[in-house]
PDB file of C-alpha atoms and ligand atoms in Angstrom:
ATOM      1  CA  MET A 140       0.003  -0.001   0.055  1.00 49.00           C
ATOM      2  CA  ILE A 141       2.885   2.352   0.989  1.00 49.00           C
ATOM      3  CA  TYR A 142       4.721   1.548  -2.213  1.00 54.00           C
ATOM      4  CA  ILE A 143       1.529   2.175  -4.402  1.00 53.00           C
ATOM      5  CA  CYS A 144       1.156   5.587  -2.918  1.00 49.00           C
ATOM      6  CA  LEU A 145       4.495   6.546  -3.521  1.00 49.00           C
ATOM      7  CA  MET A 146       4.364   5.377  -7.105  1.00 67.00           C
ATOM      8  CA  PHE A 147       1.282   6.978  -8.095  1.00 69.00           C
ATOM      9  CA  THR A 148       1.679  10.378  -6.700  1.00 70.00           C
ATOM     10  CA  ALA A 149       0.189  13.281  -8.753  1.00 65.00           C
ATOM     11  CA  LEU A 150       2.176  14.133 -11.785  1.00 76.00           C
ATOM     12  CA  ASN A 151       2.155  16.757 -14.601  1.00 83.00           C
ATOM     13  CA  SER A 152       3.846  15.357 -17.552  1.00 93.00           C
ATOM     14  CA  PRO A 153       5.086  18.271 -19.671  1.00 96.00           C
ATOM     15  CA  LEU A 154       2.878  19.974 -22.422  1.00 97.00           C
ATOM     16  CA  GLN A 155       5.223  21.037 -25.278  1.00 97.00           C
ATOM     17  CA  GLN A 156       4.669  23.126 -28.150  1.00 97.00           C
ATOM     18  CA  LEU A 157       5.199  21.310 -31.576  1.00 97.00           C
ATOM     19  CA  ASN A 158       6.869  23.368 -34.537  1.00 94.00           C
ATOM     20  CA  HIS A 159       4.461  23.012 -37.530  1.00 93.00           C
ATOM     21  CA  PRO A 160       4.502  24.946 -40.782  1.00 92.00           C
ATOM     22  CA  VAL A 161       0.755  25.562 -40.653  1.00 92.00           C
ATOM     23  CA  LEU A 162      -0.680  24.781 -37.253  1.00 94.00           C
ATOM     24  CA  THR A 163       0.496  27.586 -35.021  1.00 94.00           C
ATOM     25  CA  ASP A 164      -0.975  26.296 -31.825  1.00 97.00           C
ATOM     26  CA  LEU A 165      -0.107  22.583 -31.668  1.00 98.00           C
ATOM     27  CA  TRP A 166       0.781  20.993 -28.583  1.00 98.00           C
ATOM     28  CA  ILE A 167       2.062  17.452 -27.249  1.00 98.00           C
ATOM     29  CA  LYS A 168       1.293  16.129 -23.803  1.00 98.00           C
ATOM     30  CA  ARG A 169       4.322  14.053 -23.075  1.00 97.00           C
ATOM     31  CA  ASP A 170       2.776  11.016 -21.150  1.00 97.00           C
ATOM     32  CA  ASP A 171       5.454   9.274 -22.687  1.00 97.00           C
ATOM     33  CA  LEU A 172       7.809  10.759 -20.278  1.00 96.00           C
ATOM     34  CA  ILE A 173       5.866   9.658 -17.317  1.00 95.00           C
ATOM     35  CA  ASP A 174       8.016   6.499 -16.951  1.00 94.00           C
ATOM     36  CA  PRO A 175       9.923   4.346 -19.643  1.00 93.00           C
ATOM     37  CA  TYR A 176       8.236   1.234 -18.731  1.00 95.00           C
ATOM     38  CA  ILE A 177       5.072   2.213 -17.009  1.00 95.00           C
ATOM     39  CA  SER A 178       4.555   4.232 -20.171  1.00 89.00           C
ATOM     40  CA  GLY A 179       2.168   6.876 -20.912  1.00 94.00           C
ATOM     41  CA  ASN A 180      -1.667   5.726 -20.769  1.00 97.00           C
ATOM     42  CA  LYS A 181      -0.647   2.396 -19.067  1.00 97.00           C
ATOM     43  CA  TRP A 182       0.344   4.448 -15.973  1.00 96.00           C
ATOM     44  CA  ARG A 183      -2.905   6.352 -16.235  1.00 97.00           C
ATOM     45  CA  LYS A 184      -4.852   3.019 -16.576  1.00 97.00           C
ATOM     46  CA  LEU A 185      -3.026   1.168 -13.712  1.00 97.00           C
ATOM     47  CA  LYS A 186      -3.266   3.986 -11.180  1.00 96.00           C
ATOM     48  CA  TYR A 187      -6.966   3.151  -9.833  1.00 97.00           C
ATOM     49  CA  ILE A 188      -6.496  -0.637 -10.784  1.00 97.00           C
ATOM     50  CA  LEU A 189      -3.754  -1.009  -8.295  1.00 97.00           C
ATOM     51  CA  GLN A 190      -5.594   1.087  -5.743  1.00 96.00           C
ATOM     52  CA  ASP A 191      -8.549  -1.217  -6.198  1.00 97.00           C
ATOM     53  CA  ALA A 192      -6.485  -4.288  -5.894  1.00 97.00           C
ATOM     54  CA  ALA A 193      -4.867  -2.899  -2.761  1.00 95.00           C
ATOM     55  CA  GLU A 194      -8.290  -2.020  -1.244  1.00 96.00           C
ATOM     56  CA  LYS A 195      -9.593  -5.630  -1.816  1.00 97.00           C
ATOM     57  CA  GLY A 196      -6.245  -6.802  -0.096  1.00 96.00           C
ATOM     58  CA  LYS A 197      -4.997  -8.524  -3.384  1.00 97.00           C
ATOM     59  CA  ASN A 198      -1.269  -8.914  -3.830  1.00 97.00           C
ATOM     60  CA  HIS A 199      -1.165 -10.653  -7.208  1.00 98.00           C
ATOM     61  CA  LEU A 200      -1.883  -8.960 -10.322  1.00 98.00           C
ATOM     62  CA  VAL A 201      -2.991 -11.372 -13.155  1.00 98.00           C
ATOM     63  CA  THR A 202      -3.372 -10.073 -16.804  1.00 98.00           C
ATOM     64  CA  PHE A 203      -3.305 -10.731 -20.378  1.00 98.00           C
ATOM     65  CA  GLY A 204      -1.707  -9.514 -23.549  1.00 97.00           C
ATOM     66  CA  GLY A 205       0.301 -10.325 -26.663  1.00 96.00           C
ATOM     67  CA  ALA A 206       3.960 -10.873 -26.915  1.00 95.00           C
ATOM     68  CA  TYR A 207       4.555  -7.199 -27.681  1.00 94.00           C
ATOM     69  CA  SER A 208       2.031  -5.725 -25.196  1.00 95.00           C
ATOM     70  CA  ASN A 209       2.992  -2.417 -23.568  1.00 96.00           C
ATOM     71  CA  HIS A 210       0.377  -3.350 -20.924  1.00 97.00           C
ATOM     72  CA  LEU A 211       2.342  -6.482 -19.814  1.00 98.00           C
ATOM     73  CA  VAL A 212       5.476  -4.602 -19.289  1.00 98.00           C
ATOM     74  CA  ALA A 213       3.858  -1.815 -17.436  1.00 98.00           C
ATOM     75  CA  THR A 214       2.037  -4.236 -15.226  1.00 98.00           C
ATOM     76  CA  ALA A 215       5.206  -6.116 -14.544  1.00 98.00           C
ATOM     77  CA  ALA A 216       7.039  -2.970 -13.562  1.00 97.00           C
ATOM     78  CA  ALA A 217       4.271  -1.495 -11.392  1.00 97.00           C
ATOM     79  CA  ALA A 218       3.807  -4.792  -9.604  1.00 97.00           C
ATOM     80  CA  ALA A 219       7.498  -4.958  -8.707  1.00 97.00           C
ATOM     81  CA  ARG A 220       7.623  -1.477  -7.587  1.00 95.00           C
ATOM     82  CA  SER A 221       4.460  -1.993  -5.486  1.00 95.00           C
ATOM     83  CA  GLY A 222       5.546  -5.094  -3.834  1.00 96.00           C
ATOM     84  CA  LEU A 223       3.174  -7.369  -5.687  1.00 97.00           C
ATOM     85  CA  GLN A 224       3.356 -10.660  -7.688  1.00 98.00           C
ATOM     86  CA  ALA A 225       2.428 -10.588 -11.418  1.00 98.00           C
ATOM     87  CA  THR A 226       1.432 -13.150 -13.736  1.00 98.00           C
ATOM     88  CA  ALA A 227       0.430 -12.722 -17.405  1.00 98.00           C
ATOM     89  CA  PHE A 228      -1.188 -15.146 -19.870  1.00 98.00           C
ATOM     90  CA  VAL A 229       0.721 -14.387 -23.069  1.00 98.00           C
ATOM     91  CA  ARG A 230      -1.127 -14.938 -26.387  1.00 98.00           C
ATOM     92  CA  GLY A 231       0.430 -17.536 -28.608  1.00 97.00           C
ATOM     93  CA  GLU A 232       3.306 -19.981 -28.417  1.00 97.00           C
ATOM     94  CA  LYS A 233       6.468 -19.152 -26.421  1.00 97.00           C
ATOM     95  CA  VAL A 234       8.720 -16.604 -27.550  1.00 96.00           C
ATOM     96  CA  LEU A 235      11.217 -14.410 -26.145  1.00 95.00           C
ATOM     97  CA  ASN A 236      11.569 -10.756 -27.183  1.00 95.00           C
ATOM     98  CA  GLU A 237      12.698  -7.597 -25.487  1.00 95.00           C
ATOM     99  CA  MET A 238       9.213  -6.735 -23.852  1.00 96.00           C
ATOM    100  CA  LEU A 239       8.925 -10.240 -22.490  1.00 97.00           C
ATOM    101  CA  LEU A 240      12.569 -10.086 -21.247  1.00 97.00           C
ATOM    102  CA  LEU A 241      11.667  -6.913 -19.365  1.00 98.00           C
ATOM    103  CA  CYS A 242       8.600  -8.555 -17.938  1.00 98.00           C
ATOM    104  CA  GLN A 243      10.759 -11.488 -16.551  1.00 98.00           C
ATOM    105  CA  LEU A 244      13.318  -9.238 -15.273  1.00 98.00           C
ATOM    106  CA  TYR A 245      10.585  -7.403 -13.380  1.00 98.00           C
ATOM    107  CA  GLY A 246       9.585 -10.870 -11.845  1.00 98.00           C
ATOM    108  CA  MET A 247       6.506 -11.455 -13.789  1.00 98.00           C
ATOM    109  CA  ASN A 248       5.420 -15.060 -14.417  1.00 98.00           C
ATOM    110  CA  LEU A 249       4.453 -15.733 -17.952  1.00 98.00           C
ATOM    111  CA  ILE A 250       2.026 -18.425 -18.990  1.00 98.00           C
ATOM    112  CA  PHE A 251       2.051 -18.857 -22.924  1.00 98.00           C
ATOM    113  CA  THR A 252      -1.306 -19.594 -24.047  1.00 98.00           C
ATOM    114  CA  ASP A 253      -2.730 -20.909 -27.466  1.00 97.00           C
ATOM    115  CA  ARG A 254      -4.994 -18.376 -29.143  1.00 97.00           C
ATOM    116  CA  GLU A 255      -8.025 -20.472 -28.729  1.00 97.00           C
ATOM    117  CA  SER A 256      -7.778 -20.742 -24.866  1.00 97.00           C
ATOM    118  CA  TYR A 257      -6.697 -17.103 -24.545  1.00 98.00           C
ATOM    119  CA  ARG A 258      -9.934 -15.928 -26.007  1.00 97.00           C
ATOM    120  CA  ASP A 259     -11.782 -17.005 -22.766  1.00 98.00           C
ATOM    121  CA  LYS A 260      -9.776 -14.804 -20.236  1.00 98.00           C
ATOM    122  CA  GLN A 261     -11.996 -15.573 -17.453  1.00 97.00           C
ATOM    123  CA  ARG A 262     -11.784 -19.133 -17.923  1.00 97.00           C
ATOM    124  CA  CYS A 263      -7.974 -18.726 -18.003  1.00 98.00           C
ATOM    125  CA  PHE A 264      -8.028 -16.930 -14.747  1.00 98.00           C
ATOM    126  CA  GLU A 265     -10.173 -19.524 -13.080  1.00 97.00           C
ATOM    127  CA  GLN A 266      -8.292 -22.582 -14.206  1.00 96.00           C
ATOM    128  CA  HIS A 267      -5.201 -21.361 -12.758  1.00 97.00           C
ATOM    129  CA  PHE A 268      -6.248 -19.023  -9.850  1.00 97.00           C
ATOM    130  CA  ALA A 269      -9.540 -20.641  -8.451  1.00 93.00           C
ATOM    131  CA  GLY A 270      -9.637 -20.346  -4.842  1.00 92.00           C
ATOM    132  CA  ASP A 271      -6.379 -18.082  -4.747  1.00 95.00           C
ATOM    133  CA  ILE A 272      -7.902 -15.232  -2.836  1.00 96.00           C
ATOM    134  CA  SER A 273      -4.679 -13.062  -3.680  1.00 97.00           C
ATOM    135  CA  ALA A 274      -5.330 -13.038  -7.289  1.00 98.00           C
ATOM    136  CA  TYR A 275      -6.687  -9.915  -8.947  1.00 98.00           C
ATOM    137  CA  PHE A 276      -7.938 -10.024 -12.645  1.00 98.00           C
ATOM    138  CA  ILE A 277      -6.798  -7.315 -14.843  1.00 98.00           C
ATOM    139  CA  ASN A 278      -8.296  -7.395 -18.462  1.00 97.00           C
ATOM    140  CA  GLU A 279      -6.161  -7.157 -21.573  1.00 96.00           C
ATOM    141  CA  GLY A 280      -4.708  -3.680 -22.134  1.00 94.00           C
ATOM    142  CA  GLY A 281      -6.177  -2.713 -18.548  1.00 96.00           C
ATOM    143  CA  ALA A 282      -9.632  -2.058 -20.002  1.00 96.00           C
ATOM    144  CA  SER A 283     -11.862  -1.171 -16.911  1.00 97.00           C
ATOM    145  CA  ALA A 284     -13.840   1.667 -15.327  1.00 97.00           C
ATOM    146  CA  GLU A 285     -10.786   2.255 -13.068  1.00 98.00           C
ATOM    147  CA  ALA A 286      -8.616   2.908 -16.108  1.00 98.00           C
ATOM    148  CA  VAL A 287     -11.437   5.294 -17.613  1.00 98.00           C
ATOM    149  CA  LYS A 288     -11.072   7.285 -14.485  1.00 98.00           C
ATOM    150  CA  GLY A 289      -7.238   7.455 -14.453  1.00 97.00           C
ATOM    151  CA  CYS A 290      -7.369   8.583 -18.030  1.00 98.00           C
ATOM    152  CA  ALA A 291     -10.164  11.198 -17.356  1.00 98.00           C
ATOM    153  CA  GLU A 292      -7.509  12.929 -15.165  1.00 97.00           C
ATOM    154  CA  ILE A 293      -5.399  13.871 -18.054  1.00 97.00           C
ATOM    155  CA  ILE A 294      -7.997  16.689 -18.989  1.00 98.00           C
ATOM    156  CA  ALA A 295      -7.261  18.549 -15.899  1.00 97.00           C
ATOM    157  CA  GLU A 296      -3.391  18.706 -17.044  1.00 97.00           C
ATOM    158  CA  LEU A 297      -4.340  20.300 -20.333  1.00 97.00           C
ATOM    159  CA  PRO A 298      -5.307  23.754 -21.475  1.00 97.00           C
ATOM    160  CA  GLN A 299      -9.065  24.126 -21.083  1.00 97.00           C
ATOM    161  CA  ASP A 300      -9.594  26.036 -24.367  1.00 98.00           C
ATOM    162  CA  LEU A 301      -8.462  23.375 -26.591  1.00 98.00           C
ATOM    163  CA  ASP A 302     -10.290  23.057 -29.846  1.00 98.00           C
ATOM    164  CA  HIS A 303      -9.120  19.563 -30.487  1.00 98.00           C
ATOM    165  CA  LEU A 304      -7.524  16.892 -28.651  1.00 98.00           C
ATOM    166  CA  PHE A 305      -6.170  13.609 -30.412  1.00 98.00           C
ATOM    167  CA  CYS A 306      -5.330  10.126 -29.036  1.00 98.00           C
ATOM    168  CA  ALA A 307      -4.654   6.906 -30.698  1.00 98.00           C
ATOM    169  CA  ALA A 308      -6.894   3.936 -29.780  1.00 98.00           C
ATOM    170  CA  GLY A 309      -6.703   0.360 -29.196  1.00 96.00           C
ATOM    171  CA  THR A 310      -9.577  -0.726 -26.860  1.00 96.00           C
ATOM    172  CA  GLY A 311     -10.806   2.854 -26.577  1.00 97.00           C
ATOM    173  CA  THR A 312     -10.512   2.894 -22.943  1.00 98.00           C
ATOM    174  CA  THR A 313      -8.119   5.805 -22.902  1.00 98.00           C
ATOM    175  CA  ALA A 314     -10.495   7.658 -25.358  1.00 98.00           C
ATOM    176  CA  ALA A 315     -13.335   7.007 -22.960  1.00 98.00           C
ATOM    177  CA  GLY A 316     -11.563   8.426 -20.071  1.00 98.00           C
ATOM    178  CA  LEU A 317     -10.715  11.496 -22.096  1.00 98.00           C
ATOM    179  CA  LEU A 318     -14.246  12.044 -23.224  1.00 98.00           C
ATOM    180  CA  GLN A 319     -15.387  11.613 -19.669  1.00 98.00           C
ATOM    181  CA  GLY A 320     -12.904  14.217 -18.583  1.00 98.00           C
ATOM    182  CA  ILE A 321     -14.098  16.709 -21.136  1.00 98.00           C
ATOM    183  CA  ARG A 322     -17.639  16.278 -20.157  1.00 97.00           C
ATOM    184  CA  ASP A 323     -17.182  16.545 -16.467  1.00 97.00           C
ATOM    185  CA  ALA A 324     -15.222  19.775 -17.133  1.00 97.00           C
ATOM    186  CA  GLY A 325     -17.898  20.936 -19.553  1.00 97.00           C
ATOM    187  CA  LEU A 326     -15.314  21.947 -22.136  1.00 98.00           C
ATOM    188  CA  LYS A 327     -16.124  22.468 -25.798  1.00 98.00           C
ATOM    189  CA  THR A 328     -12.904  20.330 -26.958  1.00 98.00           C
ATOM    190  CA  LYS A 329     -13.698  17.867 -29.668  1.00 98.00           C
ATOM    191  CA  LEU A 330     -11.955  14.407 -29.202  1.00 98.00           C
ATOM    192  CA  HIS A 331     -10.419  13.032 -32.153  1.00 98.00           C
ATOM    193  CA  VAL A 332      -9.792   9.199 -31.872  1.00 98.00           C
ATOM    194  CA  ILE A 333      -7.520   7.347 -34.353  1.00 98.00           C
ATOM    195  CA  PRO A 334      -8.115   3.618 -34.039  1.00 98.00           C
ATOM    196  CA  VAL A 335      -5.186   1.592 -34.925  1.00 98.00           C
ATOM    197  CA  LEU A 336      -7.169  -1.443 -35.855  1.00 97.00           C
ATOM    198  CA  LYS A 337      -8.910  -1.977 -39.172  1.00 97.00           C
ATOM    199  CA  GLY A 338     -12.693  -1.545 -39.405  1.00 95.00           C
ATOM    200  CA  ALA A 339     -12.860  -0.093 -35.804  1.00 95.00           C
ATOM    201  CA  ASP A 340     -16.138   1.496 -35.986  1.00 93.00           C
ATOM    202  CA  PHE A 341     -17.107  -0.669 -33.093  1.00 95.00           C
ATOM    203  CA  ILE A 342     -15.033   1.452 -30.858  1.00 97.00           C
ATOM    204  CA  ARG A 343     -17.638   4.118 -30.673  1.00 97.00           C
ATOM    205  CA  ASP A 344     -19.916   1.369 -28.978  1.00 97.00           C
ATOM    206  CA  ASP A 345     -17.182   0.576 -26.642  1.00 96.00           C
ATOM    207  CA  ILE A 346     -16.504   3.959 -25.574  1.00 97.00           C
ATOM    208  CA  GLN A 347     -20.355   4.348 -25.037  1.00 97.00           C
ATOM    209  CA  LYS A 348     -20.135   1.512 -22.415  1.00 97.00           C
ATOM    210  CA  TYR A 349     -18.265   3.893 -20.332  1.00 97.00           C
ATOM    211  CA  VAL A 350     -19.459   7.269 -21.447  1.00 97.00           C
ATOM    212  CA  PRO A 351     -22.977   7.270 -23.098  1.00 95.00           C
ATOM    213  CA  GLU A 352     -22.789  10.842 -24.347  1.00 93.00           C
ATOM    214  CA  THR A 353     -20.422  10.833 -27.549  1.00 94.00           C
ATOM    215  CA  ALA A 354     -21.331  14.006 -29.040  1.00 95.00           C
ATOM    216  CA  SER A 355     -17.847  15.559 -28.715  1.00 97.00           C
ATOM    217  CA  LEU A 356     -16.136  12.324 -30.269  1.00 98.00           C
ATOM    218  CA  ILE A 357     -14.979  12.111 -33.715  1.00 98.00           C
ATOM    219  CA  LEU A 358     -13.712   8.898 -35.032  1.00 98.00           C
ATOM    220  CA  HIS A 359     -10.973   8.730 -37.902  1.00 98.00           C
ATOM    221  CA  THR A 360     -10.901   5.139 -38.915  1.00 98.00           C
ATOM    222  CA  GLY A 361      -8.816   5.561 -42.066  1.00 98.00           C
ATOM    223  CA  TYR A 362      -5.430   5.566 -40.530  1.00 98.00           C
ATOM    224  CA  HIS A 363      -4.800   2.009 -39.445  1.00 98.00           C
ATOM    225  CA  PHE A 364      -2.295   1.213 -42.130  1.00 98.00           C
ATOM    226  CA  GLY A 365      -3.639  -2.328 -42.667  1.00 98.00           C
ATOM    227  CA  GLY A 366      -4.564  -3.072 -39.073  1.00 97.00           C
ATOM    228  CA  TYR A 367      -3.119  -3.679 -35.762  1.00 96.00           C
ATOM    229  CA  ALA A 368       0.783  -3.668 -35.767  1.00 94.00           C
ATOM    230  CA  LYS A 369       0.714  -3.403 -39.388  1.00 96.00           C
ATOM    231  CA  THR A 370       2.562  -0.786 -41.251  1.00 97.00           C
ATOM    232  CA  GLN A 371       3.365   0.745 -44.766  1.00 97.00           C
ATOM    233  CA  PRO A 372       6.323   2.494 -46.180  1.00 97.00           C
ATOM    234  CA  ALA A 373       4.603   5.990 -45.895  1.00 98.00           C
ATOM    235  CA  LEU A 374       4.254   5.423 -42.067  1.00 98.00           C
ATOM    236  CA  LEU A 375       7.759   4.127 -41.417  1.00 97.00           C
ATOM    237  CA  ARG A 376       9.209   7.247 -43.405  1.00 97.00           C
ATOM    238  CA  PHE A 377       6.954   9.549 -41.155  1.00 98.00           C
ATOM    239  CA  ILE A 378       8.270   7.788 -38.147  1.00 98.00           C
ATOM    240  CA  ARG A 379      11.900   8.552 -39.130  1.00 97.00           C
ATOM    241  CA  ASP A 380      11.074  12.170 -40.258  1.00 97.00           C
ATOM    242  CA  PHE A 381       8.922  12.961 -37.020  1.00 97.00           C
ATOM    243  CA  SER A 382      11.580  11.548 -34.607  1.00 97.00           C
ATOM    244  CA  ALA A 383      14.464  13.195 -36.392  1.00 97.00           C
ATOM    245  CA  GLY A 384      12.744  16.490 -37.079  1.00 96.00           C
ATOM    246  CA  HIS A 385      11.246  17.033 -33.582  1.00 97.00           C
ATOM    247  CA  GLY A 386      13.647  14.834 -31.353  1.00 97.00           C
ATOM    248  CA  ILE A 387      10.475  12.977 -30.099  1.00 98.00           C
ATOM    249  CA  LEU A 388      10.215   9.314 -30.602  1.00 98.00           C
ATOM    250  CA  ILE A 389       6.893   7.876 -31.633  1.00 98.00           C
ATOM    251  CA  ASP A 390       5.805   4.308 -31.889  1.00 97.00           C
ATOM    252  CA  PRO A 391       4.834   2.478 -34.868  1.00 97.00           C
ATOM    253  CA  VAL A 392       1.728   0.758 -33.467  1.00 97.00           C
ATOM    254  CA  TYR A 393      -0.162   3.632 -31.944  1.00 98.00           C
ATOM    255  CA  THR A 394       1.358   7.247 -31.715  1.00 98.00           C
ATOM    256  CA  ALA A 395       2.803   7.264 -35.372  1.00 98.00           C
ATOM    257  CA  LYS A 396      -0.589   6.769 -36.723  1.00 98.00           C
ATOM    258  CA  MET A 397      -2.169   9.448 -34.561  1.00 98.00           C
ATOM    259  CA  PHE A 398       0.428  12.075 -35.728  1.00 98.00           C
ATOM    260  CA  PHE A 399       0.262  10.926 -39.228  1.00 98.00           C
ATOM    261  CA  ALA A 400      -3.541  11.517 -39.100  1.00 98.00           C
ATOM    262  CA  ILE A 401      -3.129  15.018 -37.741  1.00 98.00           C
ATOM    263  CA  GLU A 402      -0.575  15.860 -40.423  1.00 98.00           C
ATOM    264  CA  ASP A 403      -2.817  14.572 -43.102  1.00 98.00           C
ATOM    265  CA  LEU A 404      -5.958  16.347 -41.759  1.00 98.00           C
ATOM    266  CA  ALA A 405      -3.801  19.553 -41.780  1.00 97.00           C
ATOM    267  CA  ALA A 406      -2.841  18.983 -45.239  1.00 96.00           C
ATOM    268  CA  GLN A 407      -6.476  18.643 -46.218  1.00 97.00           C
ATOM    269  CA  HIS A 408      -7.227  22.126 -44.288  1.00 97.00           C
ATOM    270  CA  TYR A 409      -9.404  20.221 -41.803  1.00 98.00           C
ATOM    271  CA  PHE A 410      -8.287  22.746 -39.100  1.00 97.00           C
ATOM    272  CA  GLN A 411      -8.602  26.546 -38.925  1.00 94.00           C
ATOM    273  CA  SER A 412      -5.121  28.052 -38.588  1.00 84.00           C
ATOM    274  CA  HIS A 413      -5.789  29.569 -35.228  1.00 90.00           C
ATOM    275  CA  GLU A 414      -7.306  26.520 -33.500  1.00 97.00           C
ATOM    276  CA  LYS A 415      -5.719  25.155 -30.505  1.00 98.00           C
ATOM    277  CA  ILE A 416      -4.920  21.441 -30.888  1.00 98.00           C
ATOM    278  CA  ALA A 417      -3.187  18.887 -28.679  1.00 98.00           C
ATOM    279  CA  ALA A 418      -2.018  15.247 -29.194  1.00 98.00           C
ATOM    280  CA  LEU A 419      -1.525  13.020 -26.381  1.00 98.00           C
ATOM    281  CA  HIS A 420       1.549  11.043 -26.601  1.00 98.00           C
ATOM    282  CA  THR A 421       0.530   7.769 -24.921  1.00 98.00           C
ATOM    283  CA  GLY A 422       4.027   6.367 -24.858  1.00 97.00           C
ATOM    284  CA  GLY A 423       4.475   2.782 -25.918  1.00 96.00           C
ATOM    285  CA  LEU A 424       7.984   3.400 -27.371  1.00 96.00           C
ATOM    286  CA  LEU A 425       9.162  -0.128 -26.702  1.00 94.00           C
ATOM    287  CA  GLY A 426       6.961  -0.929 -29.539  1.00 93.00           C
ATOM    288  CA  ILE A 427       9.811   0.232 -31.823  1.00 94.00           C
ATOM    289  CA  MET A 428      11.521  -2.916 -30.835  1.00 91.00           C
ATOM    290  CA  GLY A 429       8.754  -4.940 -32.568  1.00 90.00           C
ATOM    291  CA  MET A 430       9.623  -3.387 -36.036  1.00 92.00           C
ATOM    292  CA  LYS A 431      13.231  -2.981 -35.708  1.00 90.00           C
ATOM    293  CA  GLU A 432      14.158  -4.276 -39.073  1.00 91.00           C
ATOM    294  CA  LYS A 433      11.279  -2.461 -40.876  1.00 93.00           C
ATOM    295  CA  LEU A 434      12.563   0.753 -39.330  1.00 92.00           C
ATOM    296  CA  LEU A 435      16.162   0.236 -40.227  1.00 88.00           C
TER     297      LEU A 435
HETATM  298  C1  LIG B 527      -2.141   0.551 -25.156  1.00 54.12           C
HETATM  299  C2  LIG B 527      -1.825   1.818 -26.004  1.00 54.12           C
HETATM  300  C3  LIG B 527      -2.660   2.539 -26.505  1.00 54.12           C
HETATM  301  C4  LIG B 527      -4.292   2.128 -26.555  1.00 54.12           C
HETATM  302  O1  LIG B 527      -4.860   2.478 -25.475  1.00 54.12           O
HETATM  303  P1  LIG B 527      -6.480   2.017 -25.362  1.00 54.12           P
HETATM  304  O2  LIG B 527      -6.969   2.459 -24.108  1.00 54.12           O
HETATM  305  O3  LIG B 527      -6.596   0.598 -25.332  1.00 54.12           O
HETATM  306  O4  LIG B 527      -7.281   2.608 -26.432  1.00 54.12           O
HETATM  307  C5  LIG B 527      -2.517   3.679 -27.191  1.00 54.12           C
HETATM  308  N1  LIG B 527      -1.184   4.336 -27.197  1.00 54.12           N
HETATM  309  C6  LIG B 527      -0.111   3.469 -26.613  1.00 54.12           C
HETATM  310  C7  LIG B 527       1.166   3.936 -26.851  1.00 54.12           C
HETATM  311  C8  LIG B 527      -0.519   2.182 -26.009  1.00 54.12           C
HETATM  312  O5  LIG B 527       0.458   1.585 -25.456  1.00 54.12           O
END
């Protein structure tokens, strides 16, 4: 409990202006700088999840993810720093990569699970942890009401007069939190969400499960570049140019697709030149490791 309080003390990640030839009021919220391993939105999501676990007297976090999951690394690091145990069901056959190496260094126990069994997460949990009162279930990517609450707090750390706020989306939990924060504060800000999955119109429904009123939400479903963790030469080029041009790394799975979308919308004169725009850098830079051959 003491550890958790120390780790999740209030923070204000920096808000930096981004130089742009057309957009003169463009900002980047550097949640990637919160921590290299409990990165960006994963820190935001875990904050109240860990608090809930502590309140319920649970000391073993059990969660789920693919072999390149930022959420697994974040959970492993958060558990280690909070004096908790951690286990992850990892989708697919046994592999070792940079992310899973970090998980293991942080003491996380990995259970490689075939894709069929992995689908029923509750069943995986019950098969291994039935009767284990110390075990605490955390859904894939940390998707939960607690995660929404943690992400909603980002809004108070941003200018209240934003016209547009951008974020990348996997499950849409982060987007739901931002939308909640915008609603709670009564802001006029439009939330622009860039799903990284193909055909992700379902995200609106998923967001609505947490936040019923979605009038401020704009989905841009055309920037998936082929789907989750898929890429194309134009995106890889964009990552190199952005990183070298701004001195800010972006990851190929999430944030690169979001920044590409902003650039593309600006080129289409989607924004008015005086509008105030912010992009949430949700971190996840270890994702670069999953695409190192392509990025070279
Ligand atoms: C996990 C992750 C996301 C997706 O967050 P959701 O809440 O699932 O939509 C976005 N960006 C980065 C860098 C991530 O690691």
